[in-house]
């Protein structure tokens, strides 16, 4: 048991060493996350609403976003108390690293619609909607595993009614994840897990 903890600590330290210096300082062990494969990069408490989901609000969907930023810039925005925005997770393009920024019990400010914020988990993806080269196999695969895990834990059907794009949120003026996001591939991967 102690050897396992030592090995887990070494693995976390090795993974953290691969992160850019700006992100390394705030990464914490995966044991603190809702999703075991995620690393903890906490958003500012000014950028989400503390809650007790699913007791207060049921989780009914996953909202897929593209950040229009790099991974590190997205984390920085969520950690800046003046920005008033956050998502629960951010997925990095190159290797699919999953960062958790807001606990799932809390309400991330990601959808631009309060009702949807209260009833969804938001997943940001590094990149830009008009640059499909950011949508790597590693990103799709790791994001799909995360989404499948969320769907399993909250009893959500793994379909487009429950896994939506930011542009599909009522009242949204966003276009993400955009026309280059491969929904057929993504939903297939979510269902293969």
mmCIF file of C-alpha atoms in Angstrom:
data_model
loop_
_atom_site.group_PDB
_atom_site.id
_atom_site.type_symbol
_atom_site.label_atom_id
_atom_site.label_comp_id
_atom_site.label_asym_id
_atom_site.label_seq_id
_atom_site.Cartn_x
_atom_site.Cartn_y
_atom_site.Cartn_z
ATOM 1 C CA UNK A 1 0.000 0.000 0.000
ATOM 2 C CA UNK A 2 2.751 2.464 0.922
ATOM 3 C CA UNK A 3 4.769 1.446 -2.164
ATOM 4 C CA UNK A 4 1.695 2.140 -4.326
ATOM 5 C CA UNK A 5 1.386 5.643 -2.823
ATOM 6 C CA UNK A 6 5.061 6.297 -3.454
ATOM 7 C CA UNK A 7 4.716 5.118 -7.056
ATOM 8 C CA UNK A 8 1.564 7.212 -7.549
ATOM 9 C CA UNK A 9 3.338 10.248 -6.125
ATOM 10 C CA UNK A 10 6.289 9.672 -8.439
ATOM 11 C CA UNK A 11 3.950 9.334 -11.427
ATOM 12 C CA UNK A 12 2.196 12.586 -10.552
ATOM 13 C CA UNK A 13 5.546 14.344 -10.120
ATOM 14 C CA UNK A 14 6.780 13.003 -13.467
ATOM 15 C CA UNK A 15 3.588 14.090 -15.226
ATOM 16 C CA UNK A 16 3.764 17.524 -13.613
ATOM 17 C CA UNK A 17 7.327 17.947 -14.851
ATOM 18 C CA UNK A 18 6.027 17.677 -18.417
ATOM 19 C CA UNK A 19 3.660 20.619 -17.905
ATOM 20 C CA UNK A 20 4.640 24.188 -18.797
ATOM 21 C CA UNK A 21 6.035 26.157 -15.860
ATOM 22 C CA UNK A 22 2.918 28.356 -15.724
ATOM 23 C CA UNK A 23 0.698 25.336 -15.166
ATOM 24 C CA UNK A 24 3.069 23.264 -12.980
ATOM 25 C CA UNK A 25 2.737 25.541 -9.982
ATOM 26 C CA UNK A 26 -0.973 24.870 -9.590
ATOM 27 C CA UNK A 27 -1.304 21.222 -10.582
ATOM 28 C CA UNK A 28 -2.196 18.836 -7.763
ATOM 29 C CA UNK A 29 -2.540 15.046 -7.504
ATOM 30 C CA UNK A 30 -5.408 13.333 -9.316
ATOM 31 C CA UNK A 31 -6.744 12.042 -5.980
ATOM 32 C CA UNK A 32 -8.316 15.477 -5.492
ATOM 33 C CA UNK A 33 -10.368 15.322 -8.691
ATOM 34 C CA UNK A 34 -13.791 13.914 -9.540
ATOM 35 C CA UNK A 35 -12.353 12.158 -12.590
ATOM 36 C CA UNK A 36 -9.408 9.888 -11.667
ATOM 37 C CA UNK A 37 -7.402 10.664 -14.829
ATOM 38 C CA UNK A 38 -7.577 14.448 -14.313
ATOM 39 C CA UNK A 39 -5.079 16.768 -12.687
ATOM 40 C CA UNK A 40 -6.314 19.552 -10.432
ATOM 41 C CA UNK A 41 -5.877 23.123 -11.724
ATOM 42 C CA UNK A 42 -8.328 25.047 -9.509
ATOM 43 C CA UNK A 43 -10.312 27.949 -10.925
ATOM 44 C CA UNK A 44 -10.672 31.063 -8.820
ATOM 45 C CA UNK A 45 -13.601 30.767 -6.416
ATOM 46 C CA UNK A 46 -14.792 34.057 -7.969
ATOM 47 C CA UNK A 47 -15.459 32.233 -11.247
ATOM 48 C CA UNK A 48 -18.047 29.604 -10.262
ATOM 49 C CA UNK A 49 -20.930 29.060 -7.845
ATOM 50 C CA UNK A 50 -20.499 26.722 -4.896
ATOM 51 C CA UNK A 51 -23.306 24.152 -4.870
ATOM 52 C CA UNK A 52 -24.217 20.616 -3.853
ATOM 53 C CA UNK A 53 -24.988 18.909 -7.136
ATOM 54 C CA UNK A 54 -26.635 16.624 -7.926
ATOM 55 C CA UNK A 55 -28.695 17.169 -4.760
ATOM 56 C CA UNK A 56 -29.481 20.822 -5.548
ATOM 57 C CA UNK A 57 -29.495 20.521 -9.338
ATOM 58 C CA UNK A 58 -29.463 17.342 -11.424
ATOM 59 C CA UNK A 59 -26.679 16.981 -13.969
ATOM 60 C CA UNK A 60 -28.497 16.459 -17.277
ATOM 61 C CA UNK A 61 -25.907 17.097 -19.985
ATOM 62 C CA UNK A 62 -22.301 17.672 -20.944
ATOM 63 C CA UNK A 63 -21.483 20.856 -22.868
ATOM 64 C CA UNK A 64 -18.536 20.667 -25.280
ATOM 65 C CA UNK A 65 -16.522 23.846 -25.821
ATOM 66 C CA UNK A 66 -13.476 24.949 -27.795
ATOM 67 C CA UNK A 67 -11.585 27.554 -25.787
ATOM 68 C CA UNK A 68 -10.260 29.776 -28.576
ATOM 69 C CA UNK A 69 -7.075 29.716 -26.472
ATOM 70 C CA UNK A 70 -4.168 27.473 -25.609
ATOM 71 C CA UNK A 71 -4.429 25.075 -22.684
ATOM 72 C CA UNK A 72 -2.268 27.248 -20.408
ATOM 73 C CA UNK A 73 -4.103 30.444 -21.358
ATOM 74 C CA UNK A 74 -7.454 28.777 -20.641
ATOM 75 C CA UNK A 75 -6.288 27.643 -17.195
ATOM 76 C CA UNK A 76 -4.998 31.178 -16.564
ATOM 77 C CA UNK A 77 -8.346 32.710 -17.499
ATOM 78 C CA UNK A 78 -10.189 30.387 -15.104
ATOM 79 C CA UNK A 79 -7.729 31.264 -12.324
ATOM 80 C CA UNK A 80 -8.119 35.021 -12.861
ATOM 81 C CA UNK A 81 -10.871 36.260 -10.478
ATOM 82 C CA UNK A 82 -11.700 39.170 -12.797
ATOM 83 C CA UNK A 83 -12.694 36.923 -15.728
ATOM 84 C CA UNK A 84 -15.969 35.531 -14.278
ATOM 85 C CA UNK A 85 -15.816 32.326 -16.337
ATOM 86 C CA UNK A 86 -14.904 28.671 -15.787
ATOM 87 C CA UNK A 87 -15.549 25.163 -16.983
ATOM 88 C CA UNK A 88 -15.208 21.974 -15.021
ATOM 89 C CA UNK A 89 -12.536 20.521 -17.301
ATOM 90 C CA UNK A 90 -9.981 21.533 -19.944
ATOM 91 C CA UNK A 91 -8.473 19.002 -22.377
ATOM 92 C CA UNK A 92 -5.051 19.667 -23.926
ATOM 93 C CA UNK A 93 -4.585 19.121 -27.636
ATOM 94 C CA UNK A 94 -1.158 17.515 -27.923
ATOM 95 C CA UNK A 95 -1.446 14.718 -25.383
ATOM 96 C CA UNK A 96 -5.062 14.867 -24.189
ATOM 97 C CA UNK A 97 -4.139 15.817 -20.626
ATOM 98 C CA UNK A 98 -7.329 16.464 -18.654
ATOM 99 C CA UNK A 99 -7.341 19.317 -16.149
ATOM 100 C CA UNK A 100 -10.164 19.703 -13.663
ATOM 101 C CA UNK A 101 -10.763 23.331 -12.684
ATOM 102 C CA UNK A 102 -14.136 23.209 -10.902
ATOM 103 C CA UNK A 103 -15.549 20.371 -8.811
ATOM 104 C CA UNK A 104 -18.558 18.749 -10.458
ATOM 105 C CA UNK A 105 -20.712 19.500 -7.411
ATOM 106 C CA UNK A 106 -20.204 23.209 -8.155
ATOM 107 C CA UNK A 107 -21.687 25.258 -11.000
ATOM 108 C CA UNK A 108 -19.186 26.284 -13.650
ATOM 109 C CA UNK A 109 -19.876 29.496 -15.552
ATOM 110 C CA UNK A 110 -19.383 28.133 -19.055
ATOM 111 C CA UNK A 111 -22.647 27.953 -20.981
ATOM 112 C CA UNK A 112 -23.835 31.561 -20.920
ATOM 113 C CA UNK A 113 -27.238 30.343 -19.714
ATOM 114 C CA UNK A 114 -27.807 29.970 -15.965
ATOM 115 C CA UNK A 115 -30.216 27.029 -16.273
ATOM 116 C CA UNK A 116 -27.766 25.138 -18.483
ATOM 117 C CA UNK A 117 -24.871 26.007 -16.157
ATOM 118 C CA UNK A 118 -26.744 24.556 -13.172
ATOM 119 C CA UNK A 119 -27.547 21.304 -15.002
ATOM 120 C CA UNK A 120 -24.377 20.582 -16.982
ATOM 121 C CA UNK A 121 -20.695 19.757 -16.833
ATOM 122 C CA UNK A 122 -18.565 21.955 -19.118
ATOM 123 C CA UNK A 123 -15.539 20.604 -20.977
ATOM 124 C CA UNK A 124 -13.238 23.083 -22.742
ATOM 125 C CA UNK A 125 -10.825 21.919 -25.423
ATOM 126 C CA UNK A 126 -7.600 23.679 -26.295
ATOM 127 C CA UNK A 127 -7.630 25.264 -29.720
ATOM 128 C CA UNK A 128 -9.631 27.326 -32.159
ATOM 129 C CA UNK A 129 -12.785 26.375 -34.059
ATOM 130 C CA UNK A 130 -11.178 27.243 -37.404
ATOM 131 C CA UNK A 131 -7.961 25.277 -36.762
ATOM 132 C CA UNK A 132 -8.895 21.582 -36.881
ATOM 133 C CA UNK A 133 -5.260 20.556 -36.375
ATOM 134 C CA UNK A 134 -5.884 21.145 -32.649
ATOM 135 C CA UNK A 135 -8.485 18.351 -32.634
ATOM 136 C CA UNK A 136 -5.986 15.517 -32.272
ATOM 137 C CA UNK A 137 -6.663 11.836 -31.755
ATOM 138 C CA UNK A 138 -5.330 12.153 -28.178
ATOM 139 C CA UNK A 139 -7.727 15.015 -27.471
ATOM 140 C CA UNK A 140 -10.767 13.221 -28.884
ATOM 141 C CA UNK A 141 -9.909 9.976 -27.097
ATOM 142 C CA UNK A 142 -9.200 11.447 -23.650
ATOM 143 C CA UNK A 143 -12.163 13.825 -23.849
ATOM 144 C CA UNK A 144 -14.456 10.981 -24.900
ATOM 145 C CA UNK A 145 -13.305 8.876 -21.928
ATOM 146 C CA UNK A 146 -14.021 11.824 -19.631
ATOM 147 C CA UNK A 147 -17.467 12.372 -21.148
ATOM 148 C CA UNK A 148 -18.284 8.650 -20.945
ATOM 149 C CA UNK A 149 -17.291 8.648 -17.279
ATOM 150 C CA UNK A 150 -19.497 11.676 -16.559
ATOM 151 C CA UNK A 151 -22.431 10.077 -18.414
ATOM 152 C CA UNK A 152 -21.987 6.826 -16.500
ATOM 153 C CA UNK A 153 -21.823 8.534 -13.103
ATOM 154 C CA UNK A 154 -24.900 10.712 -13.720
ATOM 155 C CA UNK A 155 -26.959 8.165 -15.680
ATOM 156 C CA UNK A 156 -26.903 10.149 -18.943
ATOM 157 C CA UNK A 157 -27.522 8.536 -22.302
ATOM 158 C CA UNK A 158 -24.407 8.869 -24.461
ATOM 159 C CA UNK A 159 -26.084 10.699 -27.325
ATOM 160 C CA UNK A 160 -26.337 14.158 -28.884
ATOM 161 C CA UNK A 161 -29.356 15.030 -26.754
ATOM 162 C CA UNK A 162 -27.186 14.815 -23.634
ATOM 163 C CA UNK A 163 -23.791 15.746 -25.095
ATOM 164 C CA UNK A 164 -24.161 19.104 -26.800
ATOM 165 C CA UNK A 165 -22.028 21.868 -28.250
ATOM 166 C CA UNK A 166 -21.837 25.313 -26.708
ATOM 167 C CA UNK A 167 -23.520 26.725 -29.811
ATOM 168 C CA UNK A 168 -26.588 24.576 -29.004
ATOM 169 C CA UNK A 169 -27.193 26.236 -25.631
ATOM 170 C CA UNK A 170 -30.295 28.448 -25.882
ATOM 171 C CA UNK A 171 -29.335 32.110 -26.063
ATOM 172 C CA UNK A 172 -25.687 31.369 -26.828
ATOM 173 C CA UNK A 173 -23.852 33.578 -29.296
ATOM 174 C CA UNK A 174 -20.932 31.139 -29.503
ATOM 175 C CA UNK A 175 -20.115 28.892 -32.457
ATOM 176 C CA UNK A 176 -17.996 26.296 -30.678
ATOM 177 C CA UNK A 177 -17.108 23.571 -31.009
ATOM 178 C CA UNK A 178 -17.558 24.567 -34.670
ATOM 179 C CA UNK A 179 -17.965 22.799 -37.997
ATOM 180 C CA UNK A 180 -14.549 21.110 -37.725
ATOM 181 C CA UNK A 181 -15.510 19.199 -34.577
ATOM 182 C CA UNK A 182 -16.219 15.602 -35.641
ATOM 183 C CA UNK A 183 -19.390 14.769 -33.705
ATOM 184 C CA UNK A 184 -19.824 11.339 -35.309
ATOM 185 C CA UNK A 185 -16.309 10.327 -34.281
ATOM 186 C CA UNK A 186 -16.690 11.830 -30.815
ATOM 187 C CA UNK A 187 -19.998 10.167 -29.942
ATOM 188 C CA UNK A 188 -18.678 6.849 -31.308
ATOM 189 C CA UNK A 189 -15.634 7.137 -29.023
ATOM 190 C CA UNK A 190 -17.816 8.059 -26.028
ATOM 191 C CA UNK A 191 -19.864 4.903 -26.635
ATOM 192 C CA UNK A 192 -16.816 2.655 -27.069
ATOM 193 C CA UNK A 193 -15.603 3.274 -23.541
#
